[in-house]
Amino acid sequence: QRVKDIVVGQPLNRDGTEGKIGKLVRYFVQILADACLLMLGNEVTVFMWDERFSTTYAAMRLGNRPRFDGEAFKRWITVRQGLNWSAKALLDSEAARAILEHWLSKDDRSEIINKELSERVAPSREACMRYLKYRKVKAMLPQPTMDSQPEEPAGPGREAWEWYDRHPESYEVDEEQHQSATTAFNDYMQGLDGFGDKERELEKMAEERQKVRADERRIRKKRRKSENRAREALQDKMEEVQEEYRKNLPKEKWNKYR
């Protein structure tokens, strides 16, 4: 919202020439300029600005930022060690910020804002023709006036009460219509499982609590049964071990246990 200018980094070679990537970016920027004209109107301008060494400059800023762990960016500058996805995204956002700051700053030699020195990408002829055709067709359409606009339906509040005052026949509802409306509303609420009905919501909450308590009681009962089985199995094993130990005792030691 309220976008006036769009700046796209132009990847040039070190000698200032435009390589293969630069041509692809220029093709993308041309499509972007046409889309901005057709979708946002003629108030948005697309510019291209040199982005050479912007990533290295952003890495240096992140590496020397106070109270920030920038060792990964320092290693990326010195030994070209790779970065993870989050660090790469942070580096790209910082590079975009550096490009925008440089584009809005003044040139030290000429005291001119770099925005005036950047390349403005104009929309293509086909996009301009489509935009002018759209403006012409829109201007030829009849503009709605206050008299020709349809009245909005009565809404809640004062408008609804005024509508009921002007249409007193809407209050006249016989018993059959009331019964059919009540049946339809009950069917509707039953299909929604009482959604929006406070009493039904409280009943469902009580049923859920009862279900949770029943599950907890069932789990505790099963746990006690399993603990009893484990205790009985352990007791049987201990008796078996003691009996085996008594059988293996020497005869003279066995006499004192009698």
Tab-separated table of C-alpha atoms in Angstrom:
chain	number	residue	atom	x	y	z
A	1	GLN	CA	0.000	0.000	0.000
A	2	ARG	CA	1.099	3.541	-0.881
A	3	VAL	CA	4.087	2.241	-2.860
A	4	LYS	CA	5.593	4.916	-5.080
A	5	ASP	CA	8.923	3.517	-6.226
A	6	ILE	CA	10.323	0.016	-6.680
A	7	VAL	CA	14.102	-0.452	-6.764
A	8	VAL	CA	15.633	-3.582	-8.280
A	9	GLY	CA	19.336	-4.363	-7.956
A	10	GLN	CA	21.169	-4.571	-11.272
A	11	PRO	CA	23.872	-7.303	-11.211
A	12	LEU	CA	26.674	-5.860	-13.346
A	13	ASN	CA	30.113	-7.298	-13.916
A	14	ARG	CA	33.168	-5.791	-12.245
A	15	ASP	CA	33.979	-3.799	-15.364
A	16	GLY	CA	30.450	-2.362	-15.480
A	17	THR	CA	29.189	-4.458	-18.386
A	18	GLU	CA	25.912	-6.372	-18.343
A	19	GLY	CA	26.292	-10.138	-18.347
A	20	LYS	CA	23.885	-13.021	-18.722
A	21	ILE	CA	22.359	-12.569	-15.255
A	22	GLY	CA	22.004	-8.839	-15.880
A	23	LYS	CA	20.021	-9.487	-19.049
A	24	LEU	CA	17.691	-11.866	-17.181
A	25	VAL	CA	17.159	-9.256	-14.465
A	26	ARG	CA	16.434	-6.593	-17.076
A	27	TYR	CA	13.826	-8.875	-18.667
A	28	PHE	CA	12.229	-9.429	-15.239
A	29	VAL	CA	12.225	-5.691	-14.482
A	30	GLN	CA	10.476	-4.989	-17.779
A	31	ILE	CA	7.722	-7.464	-16.864
A	32	LEU	CA	7.516	-5.875	-13.409
A	33	ALA	CA	7.111	-2.381	-14.903
A	34	ASP	CA	4.304	-3.591	-17.181
A	35	ALA	CA	2.550	-5.320	-14.264
A	36	CYS	CA	2.816	-2.209	-12.069
A	37	LEU	CA	1.264	-0.065	-14.803
A	38	LEU	CA	-1.627	-2.455	-15.425
A	39	MET	CA	-2.361	-3.302	-11.780
A	40	LEU	CA	-1.296	-0.222	-9.776
A	41	GLY	CA	-1.630	2.536	-12.335
A	42	ASN	CA	0.871	5.147	-13.447
A	43	GLU	CA	1.802	6.227	-9.916
A	44	VAL	CA	4.434	3.498	-9.360
A	45	THR	CA	7.860	3.791	-10.977
A	46	VAL	CA	10.430	1.003	-11.344
A	47	PHE	CA	14.150	1.807	-11.102
A	48	MET	CA	17.344	-0.212	-11.505
A	49	TRP	CA	20.417	0.472	-9.399
A	50	ASP	CA	23.899	-1.021	-9.360
A	51	GLU	CA	24.185	-3.761	-6.712
A	52	ARG	CA	27.860	-4.663	-7.080
A	53	PHE	CA	29.512	-5.660	-3.773
A	54	SER	CA	26.219	-5.094	-1.921
A	55	THR	CA	26.263	-8.628	-0.437
A	56	THR	CA	29.857	-8.257	0.785
A	57	TYR	CA	29.023	-4.867	2.297
A	58	ALA	CA	25.969	-6.359	4.022
A	59	ALA	CA	28.089	-9.217	5.412
A	60	MET	CA	30.602	-6.709	6.796
A	61	ARG	CA	27.785	-4.758	8.471
A	62	LEU	CA	26.356	-7.899	10.030
A	63	GLY	CA	29.786	-9.119	11.120
A	64	ASN	CA	30.624	-5.841	12.881
A	65	ARG	CA	27.178	-5.163	14.342
A	66	PRO	CA	27.364	-4.653	18.137
A	67	ARG	CA	25.624	-7.180	20.397
A	68	PHE	CA	25.180	-9.544	17.471
A	69	ASP	CA	26.892	-12.862	16.757
A	70	GLY	CA	28.335	-12.220	13.315
A	71	GLU	CA	31.095	-14.844	13.243
A	72	ALA	CA	29.326	-16.786	10.497
A	73	PHE	CA	29.321	-13.728	8.231
A	74	LYS	CA	32.979	-13.013	9.002
A	75	ARG	CA	33.887	-16.578	7.999
A	76	TRP	CA	31.793	-16.133	4.859
A	77	ILE	CA	33.916	-13.101	3.927
A	78	THR	CA	37.329	-14.551	4.805
A	79	VAL	CA	37.134	-18.231	3.869
A	80	ARG	CA	33.832	-18.232	1.940
A	81	GLN	CA	32.215	-20.651	4.353
A	82	GLY	CA	28.584	-21.473	3.508
A	83	LEU	CA	25.594	-20.103	5.400
A	84	ASN	CA	22.401	-21.801	6.471
A	85	TRP	CA	18.986	-20.760	5.189
A	86	SER	CA	18.186	-18.304	7.974
A	87	ALA	CA	21.592	-16.606	7.766
A	88	LYS	CA	21.338	-16.414	3.971
A	89	ALA	CA	17.887	-14.806	4.236
A	90	LEU	CA	19.226	-12.292	6.770
A	91	LEU	CA	22.163	-11.513	4.492
A	92	ASP	CA	19.865	-10.969	1.490
A	93	SER	CA	17.570	-8.656	3.454
A	94	GLU	CA	20.551	-6.651	4.702
A	95	ALA	CA	21.891	-6.402	1.133
A	96	ALA	CA	18.499	-5.115	-0.076
A	97	ARG	CA	18.544	-2.582	2.724
A	98	ALA	CA	22.021	-1.435	1.708
A	99	ILE	CA	20.940	-1.053	-1.931
A	100	LEU	CA	17.943	1.055	-0.913
A	101	GLU	CA	20.020	3.250	1.426
A	102	HIS	CA	22.608	3.842	-1.298
A	103	TRP	CA	19.868	4.653	-3.801
A	104	LEU	CA	18.371	7.285	-1.468
A	105	SER	CA	21.697	8.846	-0.457
A	106	LYS	CA	23.511	11.745	-2.166
A	107	ASP	CA	26.515	11.462	-4.404
A	108	ASP	CA	29.559	12.970	-2.669
A	109	ARG	CA	30.952	14.497	-5.825
A	110	SER	CA	27.862	15.989	-7.462
A	111	GLU	CA	25.589	16.415	-4.409
A	112	ILE	CA	22.790	14.761	-6.402
A	113	ILE	CA	20.554	12.055	-5.023
A	114	ASN	CA	21.385	8.713	-6.578
A	115	LYS	CA	17.693	8.267	-7.396
A	116	GLU	CA	18.086	10.864	-10.143
A	117	LEU	CA	21.138	9.013	-11.498
A	118	SER	CA	19.491	5.590	-11.542
A	119	GLU	CA	17.904	3.986	-14.587
A	120	ARG	CA	14.136	4.312	-14.836
A	121	VAL	CA	12.465	1.394	-16.597
A	122	ALA	CA	9.507	2.498	-18.693
A	123	PRO	CA	6.617	0.142	-19.450
A	124	SER	CA	6.444	-1.444	-22.862
A	125	ARG	CA	4.329	-0.076	-25.692
A	126	GLU	CA	1.874	-2.977	-25.470
A	127	ALA	CA	1.298	-2.374	-21.743
A	128	CYS	CA	0.763	1.365	-22.326
A	129	MET	CA	-1.776	0.665	-25.089
A	130	ARG	CA	-3.695	-1.735	-22.843
A	131	TYR	CA	-3.656	0.769	-19.997
A	132	LEU	CA	-4.923	3.620	-22.200
A	133	LYS	CA	-7.636	1.377	-23.622
A	134	TYR	CA	-8.735	0.474	-20.114
A	135	ARG	CA	-8.849	4.149	-19.099
A	136	LYS	CA	-10.851	5.013	-22.206
A	137	VAL	CA	-13.394	2.256	-21.625
A	138	LYS	CA	-13.708	3.186	-17.974
A	139	ALA	CA	-14.296	6.846	-18.864
A	140	MET	CA	-17.053	5.888	-21.323
A	141	LEU	CA	-18.988	3.880	-18.756
A	142	PRO	CA	-21.919	5.689	-17.089
A	143	GLN	CA	-20.967	6.968	-13.703
A	144	PRO	CA	-23.464	6.083	-10.938
A	145	THR	CA	-25.151	8.983	-9.181
A	146	MET	CA	-26.808	9.209	-5.795
A	147	ASP	CA	-30.289	9.005	-7.339
A	148	SER	CA	-29.595	5.894	-9.410
A	149	GLN	CA	-27.875	3.908	-6.672
A	150	PRO	CA	-30.047	1.120	-5.244
A	151	GLU	CA	-31.001	1.304	-1.607
A	152	GLU	CA	-29.127	-0.984	0.720
A	153	PRO	CA	-31.135	-3.611	2.594
A	154	ALA	CA	-32.110	-2.850	6.144
A	155	GLY	CA	-29.354	-3.758	8.533
A	156	PRO	CA	-29.174	-4.021	12.281
A	157	GLY	CA	-29.880	-0.990	14.429
A	158	ARG	CA	-31.866	2.110	13.551
A	159	GLU	CA	-32.241	1.230	9.853
A	160	ALA	CA	-33.894	-2.081	10.719
A	161	TRP	CA	-36.385	-0.427	13.055
A	162	GLU	CA	-37.244	2.169	10.417
A	163	TRP	CA	-37.777	-0.583	7.863
A	164	TYR	CA	-40.143	-2.430	10.221
A	165	ASP	CA	-42.034	0.837	10.852
A	166	ARG	CA	-42.521	1.336	7.119
A	167	HIS	CA	-43.566	-2.330	6.635
A	168	PRO	CA	-45.926	-3.230	9.474
A	169	GLU	CA	-47.240	-6.231	7.526
A	170	SER	CA	-43.967	-8.049	8.273
A	171	TYR	CA	-45.103	-8.438	11.881
A	172	GLU	CA	-48.155	-10.447	10.849
A	173	VAL	CA	-47.126	-14.093	11.198
A	174	ASP	CA	-49.728	-16.826	11.610
A	175	GLU	CA	-49.301	-19.959	13.734
A	176	GLU	CA	-48.424	-22.206	10.808
A	177	GLN	CA	-45.608	-19.924	9.626
A	178	HIS	CA	-44.286	-19.654	13.169
A	179	GLN	CA	-44.344	-23.443	13.560
A	180	SER	CA	-42.555	-24.013	10.262
A	181	ALA	CA	-39.924	-21.394	11.132
A	182	THR	CA	-39.400	-22.999	14.555
A	183	THR	CA	-39.053	-26.458	12.989
A	184	ALA	CA	-36.580	-25.180	10.426
A	185	PHE	CA	-34.543	-23.449	13.138
A	186	ASN	CA	-34.488	-26.610	15.278
A	187	ASP	CA	-33.378	-28.689	12.307
A	188	TYR	CA	-30.695	-26.132	11.568
A	189	MET	CA	-29.404	-26.144	15.153
A	190	GLN	CA	-29.496	-29.941	15.232
A	191	GLY	CA	-27.415	-30.064	12.076
A	192	LEU	CA	-24.918	-27.667	13.637
A	193	ASP	CA	-24.914	-29.708	16.876
A	194	GLY	CA	-26.100	-26.726	18.866
A	195	PHE	CA	-23.344	-24.388	17.719
A	196	GLY	CA	-23.930	-20.975	19.287
A	197	ASP	CA	-26.434	-22.295	21.848
A	198	LYS	CA	-24.983	-21.645	25.300
A	199	GLU	CA	-27.011	-24.351	27.014
A	200	ARG	CA	-25.985	-26.923	24.408
A	201	GLU	CA	-22.364	-25.822	24.678
A	202	LEU	CA	-22.481	-26.302	28.465
A	203	GLU	CA	-24.043	-29.741	28.022
A	204	LYS	CA	-21.312	-30.755	25.566
A	205	MET	CA	-18.630	-29.528	27.962
A	206	ALA	CA	-20.189	-31.557	30.789
A	207	GLU	CA	-20.348	-34.644	28.562
A	208	GLU	CA	-16.703	-34.218	27.602
A	209	ARG	CA	-15.693	-33.900	31.258
A	210	GLN	CA	-17.635	-37.036	32.127
A	211	LYS	CA	-15.999	-38.879	29.259
A	212	VAL	CA	-12.532	-37.780	30.383
A	213	ARG	CA	-13.241	-38.858	33.961
A	214	ALA	CA	-14.525	-42.253	32.785
A	215	ASP	CA	-11.356	-42.731	30.719
A	216	GLU	CA	-9.210	-41.804	33.708
A	217	ARG	CA	-11.074	-44.279	35.936
A	218	ARG	CA	-10.681	-47.023	33.337
A	219	ILE	CA	-6.962	-46.313	32.998
A	220	ARG	CA	-6.452	-46.349	36.785
A	221	LYS	CA	-8.351	-49.658	37.052
A	222	LYS	CA	-6.246	-51.266	34.344
A	223	ARG	CA	-3.090	-49.899	35.946
A	224	ARG	CA	-4.023	-51.399	39.312
A	225	LYS	CA	-4.725	-54.758	37.677
A	226	SER	CA	-1.390	-54.722	35.867
A	227	GLU	CA	0.408	-53.729	39.085
A	228	ASN	CA	-1.289	-56.564	40.968
A	229	ARG	CA	-0.296	-59.047	38.281
A	230	ALA	CA	3.274	-57.820	38.337
A	231	ARG	CA	3.355	-57.999	42.141
A	232	GLU	CA	1.992	-61.552	42.144
A	233	ALA	CA	4.451	-62.612	39.442
A	234	LEU	CA	7.333	-61.096	41.401
A	235	GLN	CA	6.222	-62.824	44.597
A	236	ASP	CA	5.952	-66.191	42.813
A	237	LYS	CA	9.414	-65.710	41.326
A	238	MET	CA	10.899	-64.850	44.713
A	239	GLU	CA	9.323	-67.953	46.288
A	240	GLU	CA	10.673	-70.083	43.453
A	241	VAL	CA	14.169	-68.643	43.892
A	242	GLN	CA	14.064	-69.213	47.656
A	243	GLU	CA	12.923	-72.800	47.163
A	244	GLU	CA	15.707	-73.390	44.673
A	245	TYR	CA	18.214	-71.838	47.066
A	246	ARG	CA	17.077	-74.091	49.921
A	247	LYS	CA	17.424	-77.187	47.774
A	248	ASN	CA	21.006	-76.298	46.904
A	249	LEU	CA	22.085	-75.733	50.522
A	250	PRO	CA	24.320	-78.395	52.203
A	251	LYS	CA	22.602	-80.874	54.501
A	252	GLU	CA	24.207	-79.634	57.720
A	253	LYS	CA	23.098	-76.067	56.937
A	254	TRP	CA	19.647	-77.221	56.009
A	255	ASN	CA	19.018	-78.789	59.419
A	256	LYS	CA	18.929	-75.466	61.241
A	257	TYR	CA	16.088	-74.249	59.007
A	258	ARG	CA	13.868	-77.132	60.107
